[in-house]
XYZ file of C-alpha atoms in Angstrom:
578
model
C 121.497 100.547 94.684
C 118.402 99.034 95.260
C 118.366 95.454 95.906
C 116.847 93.372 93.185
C 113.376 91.535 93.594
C 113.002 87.897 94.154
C 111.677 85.508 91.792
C 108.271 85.165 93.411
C 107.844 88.579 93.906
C 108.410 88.896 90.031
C 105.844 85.821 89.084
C 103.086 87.355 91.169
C 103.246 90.382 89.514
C 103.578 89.059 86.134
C 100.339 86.764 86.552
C 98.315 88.877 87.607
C 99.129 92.361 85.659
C 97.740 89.707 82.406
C 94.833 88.095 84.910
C 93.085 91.183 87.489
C 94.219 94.283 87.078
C 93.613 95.288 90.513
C 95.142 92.237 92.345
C 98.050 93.696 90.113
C 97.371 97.487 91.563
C 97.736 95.912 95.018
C 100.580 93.642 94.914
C 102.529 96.768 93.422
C 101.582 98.958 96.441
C 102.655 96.345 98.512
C 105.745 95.789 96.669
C 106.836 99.220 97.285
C 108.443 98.015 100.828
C 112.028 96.369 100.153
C 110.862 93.895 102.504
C 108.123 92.466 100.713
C 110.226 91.753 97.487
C 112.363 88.803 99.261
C 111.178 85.655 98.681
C 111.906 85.102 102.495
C 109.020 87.527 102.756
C 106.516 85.602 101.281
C 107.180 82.003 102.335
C 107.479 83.231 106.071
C 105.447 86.905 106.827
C 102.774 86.955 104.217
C 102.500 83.032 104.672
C 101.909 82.798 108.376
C 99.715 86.346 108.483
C 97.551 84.261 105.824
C 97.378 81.290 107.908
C 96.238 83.018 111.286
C 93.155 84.437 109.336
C 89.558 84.046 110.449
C 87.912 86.402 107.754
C 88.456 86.372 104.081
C 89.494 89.212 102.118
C 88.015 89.261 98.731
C 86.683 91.522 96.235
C 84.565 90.480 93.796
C 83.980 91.449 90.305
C 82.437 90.722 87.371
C 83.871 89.281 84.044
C 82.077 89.173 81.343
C 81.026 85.768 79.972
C 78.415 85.709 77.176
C 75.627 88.072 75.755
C 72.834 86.558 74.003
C 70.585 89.545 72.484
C 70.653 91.853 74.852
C 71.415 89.668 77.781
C 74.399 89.758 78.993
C 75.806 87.310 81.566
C 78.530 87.000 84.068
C 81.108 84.917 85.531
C 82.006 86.089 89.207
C 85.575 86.382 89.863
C 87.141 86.511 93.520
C 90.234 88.925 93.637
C 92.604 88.206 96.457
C 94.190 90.766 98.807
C 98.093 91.432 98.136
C 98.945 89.869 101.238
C 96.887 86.406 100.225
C 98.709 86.803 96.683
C 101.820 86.442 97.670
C 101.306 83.874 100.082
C 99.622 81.781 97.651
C 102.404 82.667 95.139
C 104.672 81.666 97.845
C 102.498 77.957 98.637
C 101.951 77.336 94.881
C 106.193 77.396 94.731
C 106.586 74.861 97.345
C 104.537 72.326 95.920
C 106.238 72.326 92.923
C 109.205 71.247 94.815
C 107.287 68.965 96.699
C 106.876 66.156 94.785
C 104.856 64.790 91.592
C 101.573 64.579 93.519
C 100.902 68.184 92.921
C 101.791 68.372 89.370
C 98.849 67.248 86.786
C 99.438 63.934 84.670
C 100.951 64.648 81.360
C 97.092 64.469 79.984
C 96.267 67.264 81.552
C 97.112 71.310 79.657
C 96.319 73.806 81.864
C 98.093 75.293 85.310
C 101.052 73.081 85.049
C 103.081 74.551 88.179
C 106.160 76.720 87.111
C 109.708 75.522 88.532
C 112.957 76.576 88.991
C 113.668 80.415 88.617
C 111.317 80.844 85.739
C 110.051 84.333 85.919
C 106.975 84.832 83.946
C 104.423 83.559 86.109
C 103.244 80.965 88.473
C 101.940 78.634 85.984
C 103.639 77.646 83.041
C 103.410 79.682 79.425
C 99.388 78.851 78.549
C 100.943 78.623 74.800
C 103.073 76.062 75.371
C 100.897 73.379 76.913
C 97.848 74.154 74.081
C 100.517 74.123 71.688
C 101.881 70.187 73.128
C 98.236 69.444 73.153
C 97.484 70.357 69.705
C 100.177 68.105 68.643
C 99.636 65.310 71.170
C 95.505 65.581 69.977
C 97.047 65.313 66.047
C 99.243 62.109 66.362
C 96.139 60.359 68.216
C 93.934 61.273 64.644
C 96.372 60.126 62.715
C 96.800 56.680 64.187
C 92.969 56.538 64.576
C 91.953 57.652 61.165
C 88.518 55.862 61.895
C 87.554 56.773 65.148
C 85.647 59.904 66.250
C 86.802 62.946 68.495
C 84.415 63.289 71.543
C 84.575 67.011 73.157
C 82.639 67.665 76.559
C 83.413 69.943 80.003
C 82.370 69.999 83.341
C 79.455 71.891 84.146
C 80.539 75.168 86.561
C 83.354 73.420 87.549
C 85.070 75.556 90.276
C 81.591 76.669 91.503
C 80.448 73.445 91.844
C 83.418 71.767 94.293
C 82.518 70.921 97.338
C 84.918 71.597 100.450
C 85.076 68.278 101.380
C 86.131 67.471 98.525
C 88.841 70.026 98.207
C 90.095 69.570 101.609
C 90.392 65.686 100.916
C 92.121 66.243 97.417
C 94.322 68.866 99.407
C 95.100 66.546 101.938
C 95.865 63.466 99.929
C 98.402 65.052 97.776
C 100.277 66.391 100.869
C 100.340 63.450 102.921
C 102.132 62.458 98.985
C 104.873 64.848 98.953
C 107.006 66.243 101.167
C 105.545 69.567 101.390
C 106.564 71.045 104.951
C 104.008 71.406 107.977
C 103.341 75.353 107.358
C 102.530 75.011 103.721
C 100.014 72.441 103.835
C 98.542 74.137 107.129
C 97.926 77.843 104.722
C 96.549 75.382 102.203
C 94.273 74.355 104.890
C 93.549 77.982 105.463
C 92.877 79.057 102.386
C 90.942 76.285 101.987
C 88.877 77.543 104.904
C 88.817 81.275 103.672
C 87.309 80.276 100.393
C 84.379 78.349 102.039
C 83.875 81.241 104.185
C 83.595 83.776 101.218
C 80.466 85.426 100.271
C 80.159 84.066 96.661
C 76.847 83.789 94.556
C 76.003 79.941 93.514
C 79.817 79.156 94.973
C 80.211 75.623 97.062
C 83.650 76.201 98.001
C 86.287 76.950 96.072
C 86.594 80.432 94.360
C 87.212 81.330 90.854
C 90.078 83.829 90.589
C 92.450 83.136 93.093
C 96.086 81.408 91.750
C 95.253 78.404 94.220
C 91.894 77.366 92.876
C 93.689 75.883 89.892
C 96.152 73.618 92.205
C 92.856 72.464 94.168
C 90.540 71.778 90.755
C 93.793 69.795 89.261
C 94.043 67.795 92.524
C 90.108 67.312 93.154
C 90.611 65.376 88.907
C 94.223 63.963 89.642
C 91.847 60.621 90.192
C 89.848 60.922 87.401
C 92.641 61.910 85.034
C 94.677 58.944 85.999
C 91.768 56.140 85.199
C 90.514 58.264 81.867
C 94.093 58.104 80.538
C 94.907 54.505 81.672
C 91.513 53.921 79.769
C 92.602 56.283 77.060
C 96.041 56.390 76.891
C 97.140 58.944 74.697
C 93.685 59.722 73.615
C 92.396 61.405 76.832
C 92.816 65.074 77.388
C 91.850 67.838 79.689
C 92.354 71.652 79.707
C 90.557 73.122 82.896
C 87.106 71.675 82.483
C 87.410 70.627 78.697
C 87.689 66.909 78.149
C 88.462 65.289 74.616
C 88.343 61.539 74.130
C 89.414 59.940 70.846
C 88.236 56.363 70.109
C 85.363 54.295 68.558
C 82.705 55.555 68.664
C 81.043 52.919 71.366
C 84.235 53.480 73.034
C 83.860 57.307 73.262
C 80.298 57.121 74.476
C 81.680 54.654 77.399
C 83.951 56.924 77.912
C 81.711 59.273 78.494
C 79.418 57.628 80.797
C 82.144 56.704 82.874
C 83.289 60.375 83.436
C 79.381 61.058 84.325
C 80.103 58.235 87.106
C 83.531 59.638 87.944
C 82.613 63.223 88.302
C 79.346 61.944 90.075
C 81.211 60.589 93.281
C 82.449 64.353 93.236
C 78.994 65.655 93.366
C 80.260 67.174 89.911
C 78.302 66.974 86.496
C 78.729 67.117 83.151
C 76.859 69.015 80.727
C 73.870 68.046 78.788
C 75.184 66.102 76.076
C 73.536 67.605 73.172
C 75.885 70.643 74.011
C 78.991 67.801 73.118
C 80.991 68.000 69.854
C 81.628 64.931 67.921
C 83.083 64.267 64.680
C 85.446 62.490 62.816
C 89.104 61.953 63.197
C 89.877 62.458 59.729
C 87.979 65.781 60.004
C 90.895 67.153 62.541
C 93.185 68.435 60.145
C 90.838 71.524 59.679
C 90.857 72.366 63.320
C 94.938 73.453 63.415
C 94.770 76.744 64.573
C 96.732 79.100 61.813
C 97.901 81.907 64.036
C 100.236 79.531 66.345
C 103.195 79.026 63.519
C 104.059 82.589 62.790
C 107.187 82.053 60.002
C 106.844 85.650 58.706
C 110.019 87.478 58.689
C 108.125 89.996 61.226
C 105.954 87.737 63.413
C 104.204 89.439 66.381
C 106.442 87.594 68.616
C 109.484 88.619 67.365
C 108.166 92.037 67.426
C 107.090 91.990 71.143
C 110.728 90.412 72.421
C 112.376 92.868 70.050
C 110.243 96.080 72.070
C 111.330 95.002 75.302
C 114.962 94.500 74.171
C 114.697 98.194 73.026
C 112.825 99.399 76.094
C 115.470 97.952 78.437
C 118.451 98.801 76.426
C 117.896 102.293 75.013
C 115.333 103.277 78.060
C 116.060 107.027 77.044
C 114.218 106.483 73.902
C 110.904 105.497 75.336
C 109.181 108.793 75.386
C 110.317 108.935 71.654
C 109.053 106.004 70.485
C 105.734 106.392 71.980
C 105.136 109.869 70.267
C 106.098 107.775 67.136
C 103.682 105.099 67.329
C 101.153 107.395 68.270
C 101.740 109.745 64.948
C 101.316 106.273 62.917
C 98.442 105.415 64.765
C 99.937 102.928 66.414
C 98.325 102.410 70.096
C 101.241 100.469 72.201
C 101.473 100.672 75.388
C 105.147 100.897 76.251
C 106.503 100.653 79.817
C 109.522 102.625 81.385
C 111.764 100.255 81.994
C 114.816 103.072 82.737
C 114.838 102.616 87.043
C 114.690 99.262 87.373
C 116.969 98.560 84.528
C 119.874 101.020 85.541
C 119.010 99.329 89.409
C 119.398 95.962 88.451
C 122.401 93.870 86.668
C 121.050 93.825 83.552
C 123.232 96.630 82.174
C 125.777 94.555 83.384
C 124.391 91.056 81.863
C 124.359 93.505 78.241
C 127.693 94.697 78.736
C 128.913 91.187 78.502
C 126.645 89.851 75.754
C 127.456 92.729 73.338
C 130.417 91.636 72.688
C 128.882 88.901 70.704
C 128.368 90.237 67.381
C 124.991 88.678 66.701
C 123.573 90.832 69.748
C 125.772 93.664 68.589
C 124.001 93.774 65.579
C 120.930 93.228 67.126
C 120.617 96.208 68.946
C 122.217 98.754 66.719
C 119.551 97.729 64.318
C 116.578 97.759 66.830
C 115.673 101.644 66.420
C 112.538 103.864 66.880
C 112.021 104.066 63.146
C 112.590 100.082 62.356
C 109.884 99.508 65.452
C 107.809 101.535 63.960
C 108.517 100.239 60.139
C 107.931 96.489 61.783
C 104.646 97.439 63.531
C 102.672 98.934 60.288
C 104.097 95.638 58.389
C 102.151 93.673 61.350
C 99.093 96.239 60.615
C 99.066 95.785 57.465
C 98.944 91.454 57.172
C 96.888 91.229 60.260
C 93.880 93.836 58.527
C 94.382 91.993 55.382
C 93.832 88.647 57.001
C 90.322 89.353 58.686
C 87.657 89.586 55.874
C 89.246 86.186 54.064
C 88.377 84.434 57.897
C 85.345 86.192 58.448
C 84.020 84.523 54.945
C 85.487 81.593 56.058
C 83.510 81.945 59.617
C 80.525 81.987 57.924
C 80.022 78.724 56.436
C 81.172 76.668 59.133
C 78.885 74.829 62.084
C 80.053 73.681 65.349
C 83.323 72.548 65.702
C 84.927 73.377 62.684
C 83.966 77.239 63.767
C 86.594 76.965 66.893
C 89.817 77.569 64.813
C 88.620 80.489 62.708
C 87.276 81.825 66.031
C 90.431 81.149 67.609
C 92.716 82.636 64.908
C 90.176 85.302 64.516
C 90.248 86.607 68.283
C 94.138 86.281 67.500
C 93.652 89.157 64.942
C 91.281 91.268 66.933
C 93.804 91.491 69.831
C 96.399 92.092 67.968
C 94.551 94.997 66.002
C 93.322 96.574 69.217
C 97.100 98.044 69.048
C 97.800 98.258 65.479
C 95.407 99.126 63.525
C 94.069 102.485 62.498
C 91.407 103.991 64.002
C 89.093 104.017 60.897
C 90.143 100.568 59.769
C 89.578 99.239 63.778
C 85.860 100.510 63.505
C 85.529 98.066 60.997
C 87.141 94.954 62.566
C 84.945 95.558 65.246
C 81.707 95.508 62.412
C 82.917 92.673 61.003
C 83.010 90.175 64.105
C 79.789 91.555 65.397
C 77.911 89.316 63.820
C 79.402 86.040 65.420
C 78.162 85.735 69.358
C 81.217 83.871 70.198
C 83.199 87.171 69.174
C 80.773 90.076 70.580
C 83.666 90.833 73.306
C 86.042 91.383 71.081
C 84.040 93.375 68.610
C 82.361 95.743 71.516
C 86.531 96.616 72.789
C 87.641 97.316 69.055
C 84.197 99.636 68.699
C 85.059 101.389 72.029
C 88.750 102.001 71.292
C 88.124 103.273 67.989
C 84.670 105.436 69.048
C 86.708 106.108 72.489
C 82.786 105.516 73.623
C 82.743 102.645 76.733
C 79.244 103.295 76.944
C 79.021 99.425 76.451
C 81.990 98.512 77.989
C 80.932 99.623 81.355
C 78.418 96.550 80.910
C 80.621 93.862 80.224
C 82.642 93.881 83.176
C 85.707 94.652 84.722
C 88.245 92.903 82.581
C 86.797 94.497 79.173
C 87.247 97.867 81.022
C 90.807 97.227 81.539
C 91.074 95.779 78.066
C 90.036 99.201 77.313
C 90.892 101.529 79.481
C 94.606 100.316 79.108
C 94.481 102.016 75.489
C 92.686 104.967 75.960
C 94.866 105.975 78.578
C 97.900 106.795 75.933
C 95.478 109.871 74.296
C 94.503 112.862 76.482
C 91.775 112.782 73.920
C 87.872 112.751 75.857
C 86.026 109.731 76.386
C 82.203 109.087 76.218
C 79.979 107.238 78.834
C 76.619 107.404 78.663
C 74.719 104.198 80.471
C 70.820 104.756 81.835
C 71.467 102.706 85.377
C 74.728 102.373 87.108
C 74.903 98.802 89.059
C 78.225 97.477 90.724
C 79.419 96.426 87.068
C 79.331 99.902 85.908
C 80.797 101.150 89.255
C 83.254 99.129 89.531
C 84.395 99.481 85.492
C 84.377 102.981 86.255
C 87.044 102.225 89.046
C 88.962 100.685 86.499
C 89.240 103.852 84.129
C 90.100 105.969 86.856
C 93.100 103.745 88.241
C 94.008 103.855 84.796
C 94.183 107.842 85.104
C 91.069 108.252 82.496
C 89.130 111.437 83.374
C 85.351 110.228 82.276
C 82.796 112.530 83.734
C 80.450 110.652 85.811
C 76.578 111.199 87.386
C 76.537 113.131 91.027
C 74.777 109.767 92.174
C 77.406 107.716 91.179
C 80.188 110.459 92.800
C 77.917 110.313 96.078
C 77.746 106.959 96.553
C 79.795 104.859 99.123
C 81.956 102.984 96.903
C 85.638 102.032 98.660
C 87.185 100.914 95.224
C 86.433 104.341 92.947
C 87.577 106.217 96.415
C 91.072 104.333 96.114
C 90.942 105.121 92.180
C 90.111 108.663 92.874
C 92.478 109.237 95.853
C 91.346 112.745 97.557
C 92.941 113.833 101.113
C 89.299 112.383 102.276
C 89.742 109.192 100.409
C 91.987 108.420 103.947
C 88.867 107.552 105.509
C 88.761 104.690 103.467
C 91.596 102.960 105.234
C 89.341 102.234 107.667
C 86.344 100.698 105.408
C 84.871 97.656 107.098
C 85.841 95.734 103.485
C 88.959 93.957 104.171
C 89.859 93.794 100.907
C 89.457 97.248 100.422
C 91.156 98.598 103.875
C 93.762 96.960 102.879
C 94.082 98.323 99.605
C 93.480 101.439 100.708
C 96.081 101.239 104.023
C 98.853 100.167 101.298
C 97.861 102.842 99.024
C 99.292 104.975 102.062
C 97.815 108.483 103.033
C 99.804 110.340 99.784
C 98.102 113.307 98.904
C 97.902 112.137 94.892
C 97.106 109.277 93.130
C 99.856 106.691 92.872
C 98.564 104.022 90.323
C 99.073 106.362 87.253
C 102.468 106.390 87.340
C 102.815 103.032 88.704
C 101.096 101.442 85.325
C 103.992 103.717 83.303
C 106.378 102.308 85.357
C 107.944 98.549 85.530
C 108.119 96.675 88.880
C 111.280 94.624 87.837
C 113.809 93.989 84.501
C 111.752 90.578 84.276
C 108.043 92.151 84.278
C 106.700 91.518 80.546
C 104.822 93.633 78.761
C 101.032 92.953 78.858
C 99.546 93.493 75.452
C 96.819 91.081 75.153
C 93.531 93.263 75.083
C 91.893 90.256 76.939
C 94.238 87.355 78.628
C 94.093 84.376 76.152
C 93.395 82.121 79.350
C 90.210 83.539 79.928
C 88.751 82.184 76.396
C 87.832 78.340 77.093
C 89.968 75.338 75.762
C 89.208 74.209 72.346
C 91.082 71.469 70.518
């Protein structure tokens, strides 16, 4: 029997199968050694190899950030190697051990560390700390009726950090905690092997990897601390968002002293005509509808009841995806049968079943009531959209977020529910609103099965994609005019994703490591000697199998604990808005 994984090995994976697909490619390949599961592993081998490093191993890619017309812009995203992942996986779980000085003030949303043996990722659920916000933002309204709601963010916040002052915000919450010597020394590193990346417009600290969140919550930890102290219990921050509830006079001080604040960190804010400001009393219309589900069937319920039936009746997995395809239904269902008859979780159900309440539970859970429950989803979710998309449409500025919110909600959601003909139109109706043009370009592909588009958008819209498409043998259409590294590298995408999409002999010519790995070919071996670290490494885990080995590891789950990734696009990529 194969020895089960360790938590960290399980959080890793689970962060980043939701956050870059490929980091999540490489951390599985890696993962395939017994070794590398322990948690001794990471917090000794992949820690000190990560510390003795002199030259950083990065790819990076391109997520797509706005279009406006026909231009389309970018946000550059930093992948980390396997080996780096775990480490920092590994580092990110000792300082929440270490003391409060790494953990954000209770006015700050985003990236609080996760503790204990909680499973599901490095970082705390997003959900739960917007949802705490939203109510912590609600009392502060209510016992300032009068006052006015100030909304601003740092200008290209990561970006825009300079290495001293991530080394010195590093360094001052260590010599704070009691973080041990080799920890804070491969924070030092990777520290180092940021500032030593080749990254466009980049100062020092790199968006993408798991320990650029620690470092931008540290570099504010000051800043957070006088705001709230100032503001106390109307001063909050998600990432680079910052709300401030008070008088107005008092807001606009506020304000100016973050511009001061932010200043002595060579950071900036941005203009302020790009601020929101309203009223208090105004807030009520900004809850977000889709975050109290109270529907017999909610999509939550619905999700924890698939894995329950995945794990349990893992025999029945092949039937109930031939089910949900004849419905239309586009889910994409993970074998959980190895890992589950390899772990103690048979063992864990043995004992709970003899509860009746979980007795029930499962002898209910079938492929037919799945199915029954899915088309009841469909069906309010497409019934919902044209009533918010009316809505949409009369509202300015910030009483636009929650409808955009709740209707990005929908659109994900649909991506996997609804039917083909009725997805075509979701994707017609949002593409009218810019703030919604992602989301309305993957429903158009998926239903069209055209990424013509996608291609364009970057690499997390391809997985968005491809991630569907890959559960029909059905053909898929490409047809761009010039192929740059976004198009070559979404192309990678679809082929680790096992997607057969006939390309251009330029495109098959050209030296490109990452579409090599995708496409693994007896010569591909030569790859495992590319002068990319990133992708010799990549390539020297894949091993020198004659086949491809990412198709059936996306089938397959890593661990009993590894959740099912259904959102079409990760809900932390969208910015914060109250």
């Amino acid at each position: 029997m194969t020895t089960p994984a360790g938590i960290l090995a399980v959080r890793a994976v689970n962060e980043y199968r939701r956050r870059d697909f490929l980091a999540y490619i490489g951390l599985r390949y890696y993962l395939d050694s017994q070794c590398a599961t322990k948690d001794d592993w990471s917090r000794v081998a992949a820690s000190s190899l990560v510390s003795g490093r002199k030259i950083p191993a990065y790819l990076s890619v391109s997520h797509y950030k706005d279009r406006v017309e026909a231009v389309i812009t970018h946000r550059e995203i930093h992948i980390p190697g396997p080996n780096e992942a775990m480490a920092e996986v590994a580092l990110l779980d000792a300082c929440s051990s270490a003391g409060e000085s790494f953990q954000p003030l209770p006015c700050v949303y985003s990236y609080r560390l996760a503790t204990g043996n909680f499973k599901g990722g490095t970082f705390q659920p997003y959900i739960e700390g917007f949802q705490e916000k939203q109510a912590a933002l609600r009392s502060a309204c209510r016992e300032s009726e009068s006052s006015r709601i100030l909304i601003t963010d740092i200008r290209k916040f990561y970006p825009n950090i300079p290495a001293k002052v991530a080394r010195r915000a590093w360094q001052s919450a260590c010599a704070n905690s009691t973080l041990k010597p080799e920890f804070r020394s491969l924070g030092n590193s990777l520290l180092e092997l940021h500032a030593a990346a080749p990254a466009k417009d980049c100062k020092a600290i790199l968006t993408g990897p798991l320990f650029s969140h620690l470092v931008a919550n540290l570099v504010l930890r000051d800043l957070d601390r006088e705001m709230t102290s100032a503001f106390p219990g109307r001063y909050f921050r998600y990432v680079d968002d910052i709300v401030l509830v008070g008088s107005e006079s008092n807001v606009r001080r506020g304000r100016q002293r973050l511009k001061d604040i932010l200043g002595d960190l060579e950071l900036t804010l941005h203009d302020a005509e790009k601020d929101y400001e309203y009223s208090t009393s105004d807030h009520s219309s900004g809850s977000s509808p889709f975050l109290s589900e109270n529907e017999k069937v909610s999509w939550k319920s619905f999700a924890g009841e698939l894995k329950r039936f995945l794990l349990a009746k893992p025999e029945q997995t092949e039937d109930l995806a031939k089910a949900f395809l004849e419905n239309d239904l586009r889910m994409p269902l993970m074998d959980y049968s190895v890992v589950a008859r390899e772990s103690d979780f048979l063992g864990r159900l043995k004992i709970y079943a003899k509860y009746a309440f979980v007795r029930r539970s499962f002898q209910n859970t079938t492929v037919k009531s799945l199915v029954e429950n899915a088309i009841i989803l469909r069906e309010r979710f497409i019934s919902e959209v044209p009533a918010a998309v009316q809505q949409l449409a009369g509202k300015k500025h910030h009483h636009r977020k929650p409808t955009i919110s709740y209707l990005r909600f929908l659109a994900k959601r649909l991506v996997f529910l609804a039917r083909t003909e009725d997805l075509s139109e979701v994707g017609k109706a949002l593409a009218p609103f810019p703030e919604l043009s992602l989301n309305s370009e993957i429903c158009s592909a998926i239903a069209m099965r055209d990424v013509s588009v996608i291609v364009q958008l970057g690499v997390d819209a391809a997985q968005a994609v491809a991630q569907i498409l890959r559960l029909s043998n059905a053909p898929v259409k490409c047809d761009v005019e010039r192929w740059g590294e976004n198009e070559r590298q979404a192309m990678s995408l679809f082929a680790f994703n096992g997607i057969d999409i006939p390309i251009p002999d330029a495109l098959q010519k050209a030296e490109d490591g990452l579409h090599s790995i995708a496409d693994w070919q007896p010569a591909s071996r030569k790859i495992m000697e590319s002068s990319d670290p990133f992708i010799r490494e990549l390539a020297c885990l894949h091993g020198v199998d004659e086949g491809r080995r990412h198709e059936a590891i996306v089938k397959k789950a890593f661990d009993v604990d590894e959740e099912l990734a259904f959102d079409a696009i990760h809900q932390l990529r969208q910015s914060y808005s109250p």
